[in-house]
Amino acid sequence: MSKTYQVVGIGNAVVDVLTQSDDAFLDKMGIQKGVMQLVEQSRGALLYDAMGERTLAAGGSVANTVAGIGNLGLKTGFIGRVHDDELGQFYARETEDDGTAFINPPVAGGELPTSRSMIFVSPDGERSMNTYLGISAEVGPEDVDDAVVGDTEFLFLEGYLYDKPKGKEAFEKAAKTCQAAGGQAGIALSDPFCVDRHRADFRRLVNTLDFVIGNEHEWSSLYETDLSAALEQAAAECGTIVCTRSGGDVVIVRGDEEVIVPVTPVTPVDATGAGDQFAAGFLYGLATGASLDVAGKMGVIAAREVIGHFGARPETDLGALFREGGVL
């Protein structure tokens, strides 16, 4: 019996708020150029109010991945937490308009505001990001609808949410429910520092999952060893493992099968979202029954598309690019 969803993601629901600014403004506001910084609520409100003409875009790592998969025509859903404020309503509406079901309605009441990343774009193209995590980091087991995660072929989790106990609970509940209903569950490791903080818990979770996607730094951090040894240990303990290497060849291992997917290095216009869209292409491949080699190539093509322009979501028909690349 087919599932309602082919891919459901659980992750941070962050509104990207972009504006043009010069170096003098950055200096005046104490913004570090070209860097992503986490900010507190008061600082976030100050920067948001100081922005000139704003452009809004729905963001968040796994949300970007799910949007890329939706671009390819699969039925997708996203579980995230937004406040019932202007930005939260925008996020929910934008997600639905992009063809992905926004599973949980915006939260009314006195909780934290909707998460936002204030992005100041300099004349030279540098993006200075100031992110207030807000309500999106509060995802917990109560946000996980068993009927939804049990009705998807693939469940994709965002490692950043593992920073809080309620996030861990949500992930463990969701993964077990998905797998018990015959689906596959996996995670993006997201960040080596996040892995450092929760290594033992990550190791326990990873050992129960069907697929894990990470970059070379995240895998080395997870196993506290060099990349080769880390991947060897991961392959023995996990399901399908994927290692991206910042423009280097991608390594994919499933049991005794190992695939190396070549990557042609290019100079990115904006590297934001490269990992997110690699995951989109790769998961599309898995969901449509492609071989590991073809799924990896789909990931590489999707990543190449997104680094060719500003923004973390595809602007081109990925299916057309896959056909052009001979993988569809």
Short mmCIF file of C-alpha atoms in Angstrom, two decimals:
data_model
loop_
_atom_site.label_atom_id
_atom_site.label_comp_id
_atom_site.label_asym_id
_atom_site.label_seq_id
_atom_site.Cartn_x
_atom_site.Cartn_y
_atom_site.Cartn_z
CA MET A 1 0.00 0.00 0.00
CA SER A 2 1.48 3.35 -1.01
CA LYS A 3 2.12 6.10 1.53
CA THR A 4 0.62 9.59 1.47
CA TYR A 5 4.08 11.18 1.59
CA GLN A 6 7.29 10.16 -0.07
CA VAL A 7 9.49 12.39 2.12
CA VAL A 8 8.69 14.16 5.40
CA GLY A 9 11.28 16.36 7.10
CA ILE A 10 11.56 17.57 10.70
CA GLY A 11 13.72 20.64 11.23
CA ASN A 12 14.16 24.30 12.01
CA ALA A 13 11.59 26.59 10.40
CA VAL A 14 13.59 29.78 9.85
CA VAL A 15 12.53 32.82 7.83
CA ASP A 16 15.46 34.32 5.90
CA VAL A 17 15.12 38.10 5.96
CA LEU A 18 17.42 39.77 3.44
CA THR A 19 18.34 43.39 2.92
CA GLN A 20 21.08 45.34 1.14
CA SER A 21 23.61 47.11 3.36
CA ASP A 22 27.02 48.74 3.09
CA ASP A 23 30.08 48.22 5.27
CA ALA A 24 29.43 51.45 7.18
CA PHE A 25 26.04 50.09 8.31
CA LEU A 26 27.60 46.79 9.38
CA ASP A 27 30.23 48.65 11.42
CA LYS A 28 27.60 50.90 13.00
CA MET A 29 25.46 47.89 14.03
CA GLY A 30 28.42 45.79 15.18
CA ILE A 31 27.75 43.09 12.57
CA GLN A 32 30.68 40.85 11.68
CA LYS A 33 30.91 40.76 7.90
CA GLY A 34 30.57 37.45 6.09
CA VAL A 35 29.92 35.46 9.25
CA MET A 36 26.89 33.58 10.64
CA GLN A 37 26.24 34.50 14.27
CA LEU A 38 23.53 33.35 16.65
CA VAL A 39 21.82 36.26 18.39
CA GLU A 40 19.49 36.61 21.37
CA GLN A 41 15.88 37.78 21.06
CA SER A 42 16.59 41.45 21.93
CA ARG A 43 19.49 41.66 19.47
CA GLY A 44 17.39 39.93 16.82
CA ALA A 45 14.57 42.45 17.30
CA LEU A 46 17.04 45.36 17.09
CA LEU A 47 18.56 44.13 13.83
CA TYR A 48 15.19 43.28 12.31
CA ASP A 49 13.89 46.79 13.03
CA ALA A 50 17.07 48.33 11.59
CA MET A 51 16.69 46.56 8.24
CA GLY A 52 15.62 48.63 5.26
CA GLU A 53 13.66 47.04 2.46
CA ARG A 54 13.23 43.40 3.43
CA THR A 55 12.94 40.32 1.22
CA LEU A 56 11.53 37.23 2.94
CA ALA A 57 12.20 33.59 2.10
CA ALA A 58 11.32 30.37 3.92
CA GLY A 59 14.50 28.61 5.07
CA GLY A 60 15.98 26.04 7.42
CA SER A 61 18.29 23.18 6.41
CA VAL A 62 15.91 20.20 6.17
CA ALA A 63 13.11 22.51 5.01
CA ASN A 64 15.36 23.49 2.09
CA THR A 65 15.95 19.81 1.33
CA VAL A 66 12.24 19.03 1.37
CA ALA A 67 11.59 22.02 -0.92
CA GLY A 68 14.16 20.66 -3.37
CA ILE A 69 12.46 17.26 -3.36
CA GLY A 70 9.13 18.99 -3.93
CA ASN A 71 10.72 20.77 -6.91
CA LEU A 72 11.22 17.28 -8.33
CA GLY A 73 7.54 16.42 -8.01
CA LEU A 74 7.41 14.12 -4.99
CA LYS A 75 4.78 14.46 -2.27
CA THR A 76 6.47 16.10 0.72
CA GLY A 77 5.62 17.31 4.22
CA PHE A 78 7.50 19.41 6.77
CA ILE A 79 7.21 19.38 10.55
CA GLY A 80 8.51 22.57 12.15
CA ARG A 81 7.45 25.08 14.77
CA VAL A 82 6.51 28.71 13.98
CA HIS A 83 4.68 31.29 16.05
CA ASP A 84 1.32 32.66 14.91
CA ASP A 85 2.91 36.00 14.06
CA GLU A 86 3.52 37.72 10.72
CA LEU A 87 6.69 35.76 9.92
CA GLY A 88 5.17 32.46 11.05
CA GLN A 89 2.11 32.93 8.88
CA PHE A 90 4.41 33.81 5.96
CA TYR A 91 6.47 30.65 6.53
CA ALA A 92 3.44 28.34 6.64
CA ARG A 93 1.90 29.97 3.56
CA GLU A 94 5.16 29.90 1.59
CA THR A 95 5.76 26.23 2.40
CA GLU A 96 2.28 25.27 1.23
CA ASP A 97 2.57 27.44 -1.90
CA ASP A 98 5.81 25.61 -2.76
CA GLY A 99 3.88 22.33 -2.74
CA THR A 100 4.98 20.96 0.65
CA ALA A 101 2.41 20.26 3.36
CA PHE A 102 3.15 22.35 6.45
CA ILE A 103 1.95 19.79 8.97
CA ASN A 104 1.53 21.80 12.19
CA PRO A 105 -0.31 25.14 12.21
CA PRO A 106 1.44 28.24 13.64
CA VAL A 107 1.41 28.21 17.44
CA ALA A 108 -0.79 30.82 19.10
CA GLY A 109 -0.10 32.14 22.60
CA GLY A 110 2.89 33.46 24.50
CA GLU A 111 5.72 31.36 23.12
CA LEU A 112 8.86 32.66 21.46
CA PRO A 113 8.65 34.51 18.12
CA THR A 114 9.16 32.80 14.79
CA SER A 115 12.82 32.10 14.08
CA ARG A 116 14.53 34.41 11.64
CA SER A 117 17.94 34.92 10.08
CA MET A 118 18.70 38.56 9.33
CA ILE A 119 20.96 38.52 6.28
CA PHE A 120 22.76 41.71 5.29
CA VAL A 121 24.02 41.55 1.70
CA SER A 122 26.99 43.82 0.98
CA PRO A 123 27.69 45.40 -2.44
CA ASP A 124 30.50 42.82 -2.93
CA GLY A 125 28.00 39.95 -2.44
CA GLU A 126 29.12 38.99 1.07
CA ARG A 127 26.26 37.79 3.27
CA SER A 128 26.40 38.57 6.99
CA MET A 129 23.91 36.34 8.80
CA ASN A 130 22.49 36.97 12.27
CA THR A 131 20.19 34.14 13.31
CA TYR A 132 17.69 34.19 16.16
CA LEU A 133 16.56 30.60 16.75
CA GLY A 134 13.30 31.47 18.50
CA ILE A 135 10.44 28.99 18.54
CA SER A 136 11.80 26.61 15.88
CA ALA A 137 14.36 25.15 18.31
CA GLU A 138 11.52 24.10 20.63
CA VAL A 139 10.28 21.20 18.50
CA GLY A 140 9.30 18.33 20.79
CA PRO A 141 7.49 14.99 20.71
CA GLU A 142 4.12 16.77 20.90
CA ASP A 143 4.84 18.23 17.44
CA VAL A 144 5.26 14.77 15.88
CA ASP A 145 2.02 13.45 14.43
CA ASP A 146 2.28 9.65 14.39
CA ALA A 147 -0.23 9.51 11.55
CA VAL A 148 2.09 11.64 9.39
CA VAL A 149 5.50 10.09 10.18
CA GLY A 150 3.94 6.64 9.89
CA ASP A 151 2.59 7.54 6.47
CA THR A 152 5.84 8.51 4.73
CA GLU A 153 8.32 6.40 2.80
CA PHE A 154 11.30 8.46 4.02
CA LEU A 155 11.72 10.58 7.16
CA PHE A 156 14.59 13.11 7.24
CA LEU A 157 15.76 14.67 10.51
CA GLU A 158 17.85 17.82 11.07
CA GLY A 159 20.79 17.33 13.43
CA TYR A 160 20.61 20.91 14.73
CA LEU A 161 17.40 20.06 16.62
CA TYR A 162 19.27 17.42 18.60
CA ASP A 163 20.67 20.20 20.79
CA LYS A 164 17.70 20.05 23.18
CA PRO A 165 16.29 17.07 25.13
CA LYS A 166 12.82 17.56 23.63
CA GLY A 167 14.35 17.47 20.15
CA LYS A 168 16.02 14.15 20.93
CA GLU A 169 12.70 12.77 22.18
CA ALA A 170 10.91 13.98 19.06
CA PHE A 171 13.47 12.35 16.77
CA GLU A 172 13.49 9.01 18.56
CA LYS A 173 9.69 8.88 18.60
CA ALA A 174 9.40 9.87 14.94
CA ALA A 175 12.07 7.45 13.70
CA LYS A 176 10.57 4.48 15.56
CA THR A 177 7.07 5.28 14.32
CA CYS A 178 8.23 5.67 10.72
CA GLN A 179 10.24 2.45 10.74
CA ALA A 180 7.51 0.46 12.49
CA ALA A 181 5.18 1.43 9.63
CA GLY A 182 7.67 0.25 7.00
CA GLY A 183 9.34 3.59 6.22
CA GLN A 184 13.01 4.55 6.31
CA ALA A 185 14.37 7.17 8.71
CA GLY A 186 17.60 9.14 8.44
CA ILE A 187 19.38 12.27 9.60
CA ALA A 188 21.66 15.07 8.42
CA LEU A 189 24.43 15.43 11.01
CA SER A 190 24.25 19.21 10.33
CA ASP A 191 27.22 20.55 12.28
CA PRO A 192 30.45 19.14 13.80
CA PHE A 193 30.04 21.27 16.95
CA CYS A 194 26.52 19.90 17.46
CA VAL A 195 27.95 16.39 17.07
CA ASP A 196 30.70 17.24 19.61
CA ARG A 197 28.14 18.33 22.18
CA HIS A 198 25.97 15.21 21.90
CA ARG A 199 28.32 12.55 20.56
CA ALA A 200 27.11 9.61 22.66
CA ASP A 201 23.44 10.32 21.94
CA PHE A 202 24.13 10.86 18.22
CA ARG A 203 25.99 7.54 18.06
CA ARG A 204 23.04 5.73 19.64
CA LEU A 205 20.57 7.35 17.25
CA VAL A 206 22.69 6.83 14.13
CA ASN A 207 22.95 3.12 14.90
CA THR A 208 19.16 2.81 14.63
CA LEU A 209 18.72 4.77 11.37
CA ASP A 210 18.49 3.65 7.76
CA PHE A 211 20.61 6.46 6.28
CA VAL A 212 22.89 9.21 7.57
CA ILE A 213 24.26 12.18 5.58
CA GLY A 214 27.22 14.20 6.84
CA ASN A 215 30.33 15.99 5.69
CA GLU A 216 33.89 14.89 6.42
CA HIS A 217 34.19 17.07 9.55
CA GLU A 218 30.93 15.75 11.01
CA TRP A 219 31.86 12.10 10.46
CA SER A 220 35.34 12.61 11.96
CA SER A 221 33.79 14.35 14.96
CA LEU A 222 31.21 11.60 15.47
CA TYR A 223 33.84 8.88 15.76
CA GLU A 224 36.74 11.05 17.02
CA THR A 225 39.12 9.70 14.41
CA ASP A 226 40.34 10.31 10.85
CA LEU A 227 37.82 10.21 8.02
CA SER A 228 38.77 6.79 6.64
CA ALA A 229 38.47 5.09 10.03
CA ALA A 230 35.27 7.01 10.82
CA LEU A 231 33.56 5.88 7.63
CA GLU A 232 34.70 2.29 8.13
CA GLN A 233 33.17 2.27 11.62
CA ALA A 234 30.01 4.04 10.45
CA ALA A 235 29.52 1.52 7.64
CA ALA A 236 29.72 -1.31 10.16
CA GLU A 237 27.19 0.29 12.53
CA CYS A 238 24.71 2.21 10.34
CA GLY A 239 22.54 1.72 7.28
CA THR A 240 23.46 3.77 4.20
CA ILE A 241 26.11 6.42 4.96
CA VAL A 242 26.94 9.43 2.83
CA CYS A 243 30.00 11.67 3.18
CA THR A 244 30.25 14.95 1.27
CA ARG A 245 33.62 16.69 1.07
CA SER A 246 33.26 20.39 0.18
CA GLY A 247 33.80 20.06 -3.57
CA GLY A 248 35.62 16.73 -3.29
CA ASP A 249 34.24 13.36 -4.40
CA VAL A 250 31.24 12.04 -2.43
CA VAL A 251 31.56 8.67 -0.66
CA ILE A 252 28.46 6.49 -0.23
CA VAL A 253 28.53 3.14 1.58
CA ARG A 254 25.77 0.60 2.13
CA GLY A 255 26.93 -2.69 3.59
CA ASP A 256 29.60 -4.10 1.25
CA GLU A 257 28.72 -1.63 -1.53
CA GLU A 258 30.88 1.51 -1.82
CA VAL A 259 30.33 4.23 -4.42
CA ILE A 260 32.55 7.21 -5.19
CA VAL A 261 30.67 10.03 -6.94
CA PRO A 262 33.00 12.48 -8.72
CA VAL A 263 32.53 16.20 -8.22
CA THR A 264 33.84 18.84 -10.61
CA PRO A 265 34.89 21.81 -8.44
CA VAL A 266 33.32 25.14 -9.37
CA THR A 267 33.53 28.58 -7.79
CA PRO A 268 30.21 29.11 -5.98
CA VAL A 269 28.17 32.27 -6.27
CA ASP A 270 26.71 31.39 -2.87
CA ALA A 271 27.54 28.10 -1.13
CA THR A 272 24.50 28.37 1.16
CA GLY A 273 22.30 25.32 0.72
CA ALA A 274 24.81 23.10 -1.09
CA GLY A 275 24.50 20.33 1.49
CA ASP A 276 20.74 20.78 1.72
CA GLN A 277 20.26 20.33 -2.01
CA PHE A 278 22.72 17.46 -2.23
CA ALA A 279 20.45 15.72 0.27
CA ALA A 280 17.41 16.62 -1.86
CA GLY A 281 18.85 15.01 -4.97
CA PHE A 282 20.13 11.98 -3.09
CA LEU A 283 16.85 11.34 -1.27
CA TYR A 284 14.92 11.79 -4.50
CA GLY A 285 17.10 9.05 -5.93
CA LEU A 286 16.44 6.73 -2.99
CA ALA A 287 12.70 7.44 -3.07
CA THR A 288 12.48 6.64 -6.78
CA GLY A 289 14.51 3.43 -6.55
CA ALA A 290 17.71 4.70 -8.16
CA SER A 291 21.05 3.01 -7.54
CA LEU A 292 23.41 4.57 -4.99
CA ASP A 293 25.60 5.81 -7.83
CA VAL A 294 22.72 7.54 -9.63
CA ALA A 295 21.28 8.93 -6.37
CA GLY A 296 24.70 10.39 -5.55
CA LYS A 297 24.97 11.97 -8.99
CA MET A 298 21.51 13.49 -8.54
CA GLY A 299 22.72 15.00 -5.28
CA VAL A 300 25.79 16.49 -6.93
CA ILE A 301 23.72 18.02 -9.76
CA ALA A 302 21.24 19.55 -7.30
CA ALA A 303 24.07 20.99 -5.18
CA ARG A 304 25.74 22.45 -8.27
CA GLU A 305 22.49 24.19 -9.24
CA VAL A 306 22.01 25.91 -5.89
CA ILE A 307 25.57 27.22 -5.55
CA GLY A 308 25.17 28.93 -8.93
CA HIS A 309 22.88 31.63 -7.51
CA PHE A 310 22.00 33.37 -4.25
CA GLY A 311 19.57 31.50 -2.03
CA ALA A 312 19.37 28.00 -0.62
CA ARG A 313 16.58 26.58 -2.80
CA PRO A 314 16.55 25.58 -6.48
CA GLU A 315 15.62 28.16 -9.10
CA THR A 316 15.78 25.72 -12.01
CA ASP A 317 13.77 22.59 -12.81
CA LEU A 318 15.99 19.93 -11.23
CA GLY A 319 14.29 17.19 -13.23
CA ALA A 320 15.40 18.89 -16.44
CA LEU A 321 18.97 19.07 -15.10
CA PHE A 322 18.84 15.37 -14.19
CA ARG A 323 17.70 14.48 -17.71
CA GLU A 324 20.45 16.68 -19.13
CA GLY A 325 22.95 14.89 -16.89
CA GLY A 326 21.75 11.46 -18.00
CA VAL A 327 20.51 10.31 -14.58
CA LEU A 328 16.76 10.48 -15.25
#
